[in-house]
Short mmCIF file of C-alpha atoms in Angstrom, two decimals:
data_model
loop_
_atom_site.label_atom_id
_atom_site.label_comp_id
_atom_site.label_asym_id
_atom_site.label_seq_id
_atom_site.Cartn_x
_atom_site.Cartn_y
_atom_site.Cartn_z
CA MET A 262 -47.56 42.48 28.24
CA THR A 263 -46.08 41.46 24.90
CA ARG A 264 -47.46 38.48 23.02
CA TYR A 265 -43.95 37.50 21.95
CA ASN A 266 -41.62 35.17 23.84
CA GLN A 267 -38.99 37.00 25.88
CA PRO A 268 -35.57 35.91 27.14
CA LEU A 269 -35.54 35.31 30.88
CA GLY A 270 -34.17 38.52 32.42
CA GLY A 271 -31.28 38.81 34.84
CA ASN A 272 -33.53 40.36 37.48
CA GLU A 273 -36.01 37.49 37.30
CA MET A 274 -33.41 34.74 37.62
CA PRO A 275 -29.66 35.00 38.26
CA ARG A 276 -27.65 34.68 35.06
CA PHE A 277 -26.16 31.40 36.27
CA GLY A 278 -29.63 29.84 36.71
CA GLY A 279 -32.69 29.17 34.65
CA PRO A 280 -33.20 27.12 31.49
CA VAL A 281 -30.17 26.25 29.35
CA THR A 282 -31.81 27.39 26.13
CA MET A 283 -30.54 30.02 23.72
CA MET A 284 -30.83 33.35 25.57
CA ARG A 285 -32.92 31.45 28.17
CA LEU A 286 -35.87 31.63 25.78
CA PRO A 287 -38.84 29.29 26.06
CA ALA A 288 -38.35 25.89 24.47
CA GLN A 289 -40.78 24.12 22.19
CA ALA A 290 -40.71 20.91 20.20
CA THR A 291 -41.27 22.28 16.69
CA ALA A 292 -41.04 25.54 14.73
CA GLU A 293 -44.82 25.84 14.49
CA GLY A 294 -45.94 29.43 15.10
CA LEU A 295 -42.39 30.79 15.15
CA ASP A 296 -40.96 33.54 12.98
CA ALA A 297 -37.46 32.34 13.82
CA CYS A 298 -36.01 29.50 15.86
CA PHE A 299 -32.71 28.48 17.37
CA VAL A 300 -31.78 24.87 16.66
CA GLY A 301 -28.65 22.94 17.56
CA ILE A 302 -26.78 20.28 15.60
CA PRO A 303 -24.38 18.63 18.07
CA MET A 304 -22.04 16.99 15.57
CA ASP A 305 -18.31 16.55 15.02
CA ILE A 306 -18.19 13.34 12.98
CA GLY A 307 -17.30 15.36 9.88
CA THR A 308 -14.20 17.00 11.37
CA SER A 309 -10.72 16.41 10.01
CA ASN A 310 -8.52 17.73 12.82
CA ARG A 311 -9.49 18.60 16.39
CA PRO A 312 -12.92 17.28 17.44
CA GLY A 313 -15.33 18.64 20.05
CA THR A 314 -17.90 20.58 18.03
CA ARG A 315 -20.55 18.11 19.19
CA LEU A 316 -20.34 20.08 22.43
CA GLY A 317 -20.68 23.45 20.69
CA PRO A 318 -24.45 23.96 20.77
CA ARG A 319 -24.67 23.26 24.49
CA GLN A 320 -21.92 25.70 25.41
CA ILE A 321 -23.20 28.39 23.04
CA ARG A 322 -26.55 28.17 24.81
CA ASP A 323 -24.85 28.36 28.19
CA GLU A 324 -22.77 31.41 27.24
CA SER A 325 -25.85 33.14 25.77
CA ARG A 326 -27.20 33.70 29.28
CA MET A 327 -25.70 37.21 29.42
CA LEU A 328 -27.48 38.39 26.28
CA ARG A 329 -30.19 40.99 26.69
CA PRO A 330 -33.11 41.58 24.30
CA TYR A 331 -32.27 45.08 23.00
CA ASN A 332 -29.35 45.78 20.64
CA MET A 333 -27.72 48.96 21.94
CA ALA A 334 -25.63 49.45 18.80
CA THR A 335 -28.26 49.03 16.08
CA GLY A 336 -31.52 49.68 17.94
CA ALA A 337 -32.86 46.28 16.93
CA ALA A 338 -35.46 44.79 19.27
CA PRO A 339 -36.19 41.37 17.74
CA PHE A 340 -38.40 40.16 20.58
CA GLU A 341 -40.80 43.05 20.04
CA ARG A 342 -41.58 41.95 16.47
CA MET A 343 -40.91 38.22 16.18
CA GLN A 344 -41.94 35.02 17.90
CA VAL A 345 -38.74 33.15 18.70
CA ALA A 346 -38.00 29.97 20.67
CA ASP A 347 -35.34 27.31 21.07
CA ILE A 348 -36.52 24.08 19.41
CA GLY A 349 -33.71 21.88 20.69
CA ASP A 350 -31.29 19.72 18.73
CA VAL A 351 -31.37 17.63 15.57
CA PRO A 352 -31.11 13.94 16.56
CA ILE A 353 -28.20 13.04 14.29
CA ASN A 354 -26.76 9.53 14.08
CA THR A 355 -23.40 10.12 15.70
CA PHE A 356 -22.06 6.86 14.22
CA ASP A 357 -23.03 7.55 10.61
CA LEU A 358 -22.27 10.83 8.84
CA LYS A 359 -24.07 9.86 5.63
CA LYS A 360 -27.29 9.10 7.49
CA SER A 361 -26.88 12.27 9.52
CA VAL A 362 -26.83 14.38 6.35
CA GLU A 363 -30.31 13.16 5.42
CA ILE A 364 -31.55 13.40 9.03
CA ILE A 365 -30.53 17.07 9.04
CA ALA A 366 -32.13 17.77 5.64
CA GLU A 367 -35.42 16.19 6.73
CA HIS A 368 -35.39 18.10 10.03
CA TYR A 369 -34.97 21.39 8.20
CA ARG A 370 -37.68 20.54 5.69
CA GLU A 371 -40.02 20.35 8.67
CA ILE A 372 -38.76 23.63 10.15
CA LEU A 373 -39.14 25.44 6.83
CA SER A 374 -42.63 24.04 6.31
CA HIS A 375 -43.74 26.32 9.17
CA GLY A 376 -42.26 29.40 7.49
CA SER A 377 -39.74 29.82 10.30
CA VAL A 378 -36.19 31.08 9.78
CA PRO A 379 -33.68 28.68 11.40
CA LEU A 380 -30.65 29.99 13.28
CA THR A 381 -28.35 27.01 13.70
CA LEU A 382 -25.84 26.33 16.47
CA GLY A 383 -23.07 24.01 15.27
CA GLY A 384 -21.64 21.55 15.06
CA ASP A 385 -19.12 20.94 12.28
CA HIS A 386 -19.53 22.58 8.89
CA THR A 387 -20.77 19.45 7.14
CA LEU A 388 -24.21 20.42 8.41
CA THR A 389 -24.57 23.39 6.05
CA TRP A 390 -24.86 21.15 2.98
CA PRO A 391 -28.10 19.38 4.01
CA ILE A 392 -29.52 22.68 5.27
CA LEU A 393 -28.88 24.24 1.86
CA ARG A 394 -30.54 21.22 0.24
CA ALA A 395 -33.69 21.91 2.27
CA MET A 396 -33.40 25.64 1.51
CA LYS A 397 -33.34 24.96 -2.22
CA GLU A 398 -36.46 22.81 -1.98
CA ARG A 399 -38.25 25.65 -0.17
CA HIS A 400 -36.85 28.78 -1.83
CA GLY A 401 -35.05 27.64 -4.96
CA PRO A 402 -31.31 28.32 -5.30
CA VAL A 403 -30.08 30.86 -2.75
CA ALA A 404 -27.38 33.49 -2.51
CA LEU A 405 -24.70 32.71 0.06
CA VAL A 406 -22.57 34.74 2.46
CA HIS A 407 -19.95 32.30 3.72
CA VAL A 408 -17.54 33.59 6.38
CA ASP A 409 -14.68 31.17 7.01
CA ALA A 410 -10.92 30.63 7.08
CA HIS A 411 -11.40 27.79 4.57
CA ALA A 412 -13.27 27.49 1.27
CA ASP A 413 -14.76 24.06 2.12
CA ILE A 414 -14.99 23.14 -1.56
CA ASN A 415 -12.96 19.92 -1.56
CA GLU A 416 -14.17 17.29 -3.98
CA ALA A 417 -13.58 14.65 -1.32
CA MET A 418 -11.69 13.99 1.90
CA PHE A 419 -10.15 10.54 2.27
CA GLY A 420 -12.35 9.55 -0.65
CA GLU A 421 -15.54 10.59 1.16
CA ALA A 422 -18.01 13.13 -0.22
CA GLU A 423 -19.37 14.00 3.24
CA ALA A 424 -17.00 16.04 5.42
CA HIS A 425 -16.65 19.49 6.90
CA GLY A 426 -14.32 20.44 4.06
CA THR A 427 -16.81 19.62 1.26
CA PRO A 428 -20.23 21.21 1.98
CA PHE A 429 -20.11 24.00 -0.58
CA ARG A 430 -18.88 21.71 -3.36
CA ARG A 431 -21.83 19.43 -2.62
CA ALA A 432 -24.26 22.37 -2.49
CA TRP A 433 -22.91 23.62 -5.83
CA GLU A 434 -23.29 20.16 -7.39
CA GLU A 435 -26.92 20.03 -6.26
CA GLY A 436 -27.72 23.44 -7.72
CA CYS A 437 -28.41 24.99 -4.34
CA LEU A 438 -26.54 28.25 -5.01
CA LEU A 439 -26.95 31.38 -7.11
CA ASN A 440 -23.33 31.38 -8.26
CA ASP A 441 -23.16 35.06 -9.18
CA ARG A 442 -24.33 35.93 -5.64
CA VAL A 443 -21.95 33.83 -3.53
CA PHE A 444 -19.43 35.56 -1.27
CA GLN A 445 -16.68 33.77 0.63
CA ILE A 446 -15.09 36.07 3.21
CA GLY A 447 -12.01 35.60 5.41
CA LEU A 448 -10.25 32.78 3.58
CA ARG A 449 -6.59 32.44 4.50
CA GLY A 450 -3.74 30.14 5.53
CA THR A 451 -1.80 27.52 3.66
CA GLY A 452 -3.11 25.31 0.88
CA TYR A 453 -2.18 22.69 -1.67
CA ALA A 454 -2.54 24.84 -4.79
CA PRO A 455 -4.10 28.16 -5.93
CA GLU A 456 -7.23 26.20 -6.89
CA ASP A 457 -8.04 25.84 -3.18
CA PHE A 458 -9.47 29.38 -3.37
CA ASP A 459 -9.69 29.85 -7.14
CA TRP A 460 -12.18 27.02 -7.71
CA GLY A 461 -14.94 29.21 -6.28
CA ARG A 462 -13.85 32.16 -8.41
CA ALA A 463 -14.09 29.92 -11.47
CA GLN A 464 -17.76 29.27 -10.60
CA GLY A 465 -18.48 33.01 -10.47
CA TRP A 466 -18.17 33.34 -6.70
CA THR A 467 -16.60 36.38 -5.04
CA VAL A 468 -13.72 35.30 -2.81
CA VAL A 469 -12.41 37.87 -0.33
CA GLN A 470 -9.27 36.66 1.40
CA ALA A 471 -8.61 37.77 4.96
CA GLU A 472 -5.64 39.89 3.96
CA GLU A 473 -7.96 42.15 1.95
CA LEU A 474 -9.63 43.11 5.24
CA TRP A 475 -6.52 43.67 7.34
CA TYR A 476 -6.50 47.09 9.04
CA ARG A 477 -9.85 48.13 7.57
CA SER A 478 -13.57 48.07 8.12
CA ALA A 479 -15.73 45.37 6.56
CA ALA A 480 -18.60 47.85 6.06
CA PRO A 481 -17.67 48.78 2.45
CA LEU A 482 -17.51 45.09 1.56
CA MET A 483 -20.99 44.55 2.95
CA GLU A 484 -22.30 47.43 0.84
CA ARG A 485 -21.03 45.47 -2.15
CA VAL A 486 -22.64 42.29 -0.84
CA ARG A 487 -26.02 43.98 -0.46
CA ALA A 488 -25.82 45.53 -3.93
CA THR A 489 -24.93 42.18 -5.52
CA VAL A 490 -27.37 39.96 -3.64
CA GLY A 491 -30.32 42.34 -3.96
CA ASP A 492 -33.63 40.80 -2.94
CA ALA A 493 -32.64 37.18 -3.61
CA PRO A 494 -33.09 34.68 -0.78
CA VAL A 495 -29.74 34.46 0.99
CA TYR A 496 -28.19 32.08 3.51
CA LEU A 497 -25.49 33.18 5.98
CA SER A 498 -22.97 30.55 7.10
CA PHE A 499 -20.45 31.74 9.68
CA ASP A 500 -17.56 29.49 10.71
CA ILE A 501 -16.06 30.70 13.99
CA ASP A 502 -12.58 29.89 12.64
CA SER A 503 -12.95 32.92 10.37
CA LEU A 504 -11.96 34.87 13.48
CA ASP A 505 -8.33 35.11 14.46
CA PRO A 506 -7.48 32.51 17.12
CA ALA A 507 -6.59 35.37 19.47
CA PHE A 508 -10.36 35.93 19.68
CA ALA A 509 -11.70 32.42 19.11
CA PRO A 510 -9.24 29.62 19.87
CA GLY A 511 -11.99 27.10 20.58
CA THR A 512 -12.25 25.52 17.16
CA GLY A 513 -10.79 22.61 15.24
CA THR A 514 -8.74 24.14 12.41
CA VAL A 515 -7.30 27.47 13.53
CA GLU A 516 -5.49 29.79 11.11
CA PRO A 517 -3.60 32.96 12.13
CA GLY A 518 -4.31 36.32 10.54
CA GLY A 519 -8.08 36.16 10.79
CA LEU A 520 -10.94 38.57 11.27
CA SER A 521 -11.51 40.56 14.44
CA THR A 522 -14.69 40.48 16.49
CA TRP A 523 -15.60 43.99 15.33
CA GLN A 524 -15.21 42.95 11.68
CA ALA A 525 -17.44 39.95 12.42
CA LEU A 526 -20.08 42.28 13.84
CA GLU A 527 -19.80 44.52 10.78
CA ILE A 528 -20.34 41.54 8.49
CA VAL A 529 -23.40 40.25 10.31
CA ARG A 530 -24.90 43.71 10.86
CA GLY A 531 -24.14 44.42 7.20
CA CYS A 532 -26.64 41.71 6.25
CA ALA A 533 -29.50 43.95 7.41
CA GLY A 534 -31.81 44.54 4.46
CA LEU A 535 -31.04 41.19 2.85
CA ASN A 536 -33.71 38.52 2.46
CA LEU A 537 -32.14 36.14 4.94
CA VAL A 538 -33.79 32.72 4.92
CA GLY A 539 -31.43 31.03 7.38
CA CYS A 540 -28.14 31.36 9.24
CA ASP A 541 -25.67 29.12 11.01
CA LEU A 542 -22.73 29.54 13.37
CA VAL A 543 -20.49 26.49 13.23
CA GLU A 544 -17.26 24.84 14.41
CA VAL A 545 -17.27 25.91 18.07
CA SER A 546 -15.21 23.32 19.96
CA PRO A 547 -15.41 24.01 23.71
CA PRO A 548 -12.53 21.75 24.82
CA TYR A 549 -10.03 24.06 23.11
CA ASP A 550 -11.18 27.20 24.92
CA PRO A 551 -11.71 26.60 28.65
CA SER A 552 -12.50 30.31 29.12
CA GLY A 553 -15.76 29.90 27.17
CA ASN A 554 -15.03 33.06 25.17
CA THR A 555 -15.31 31.37 21.76
CA ALA A 556 -18.81 30.18 22.58
CA LEU A 557 -19.69 33.56 24.06
CA ILE A 558 -18.68 35.30 20.81
CA ALA A 559 -20.68 32.70 18.87
CA ALA A 560 -23.76 33.38 21.01
CA ASN A 561 -23.46 37.11 20.40
CA LEU A 562 -23.11 36.62 16.64
CA LEU A 563 -26.21 34.42 16.59
CA TYR A 564 -28.12 37.15 18.42
CA GLU A 565 -26.86 39.67 15.84
CA MET A 566 -28.14 37.35 13.09
CA LEU A 567 -31.56 37.35 14.73
CA CYS A 568 -31.45 41.15 14.82
CA VAL A 569 -30.99 41.46 11.03
CA LEU A 570 -33.68 39.04 9.95
CA PRO A 571 -36.23 40.64 7.63
#
């Protein structure tokens, strides 16, 4: 018998039964004693187009019921070496985005105080800013691998500093990032001006637009990421809209010409060897994908993130 928590197996309970936790893992109230934890942030009050990401964490958990503990592609067996549980959701104030930012930051301060690595189920992308604030307080400025269709570096949206299009501008302003070790991958679509993508480049960030990955593997790019980031603490933020809407239509701001699911797997698996201190998977909006496939892909990517933790 292992001393580590195990996902509930399909031969112990039918896949359509059992607890609605991530991978049907045990639940606990805090991150105490955990090497890594799954935590949800059911929020869409920072969205600018289609809502529904408040329902993302619940459906990601539901679609994770088919996941098994052993990674057949990479040989990773995270539940043989780490204590992992689902610690529930952050109790945001769904009527106040500004208050929710600080609620999230305080919640993650508590998680990080236990030395646990949080794997976050989103939720709109506003949430990454307060997480990075807590990360900086724990680890100092961090490297960043940001996979997204959008740069999310707006100075403001409708005059507001808090929105899902501003988190990385806010994180930069607060000194949360190691600017020479920031990668933005998958950016594409229309914009207002070249500065929409070039602002990050001006800060020393590496911006890889989606077209640079058309018809090719992402593995060489991830070799470059690993060489650049080195042993610095690094945060992985993965917006599901980085994927082409043919794969993941269930999100709020879709853009054609995106990444494939196999490129997404290459990117996450390519983070193996990095000093990952946290990860998130954001912007899953279940109402726009009644098949559940967007959430299923999100659940698989979160499992892959768990597999590459140091």
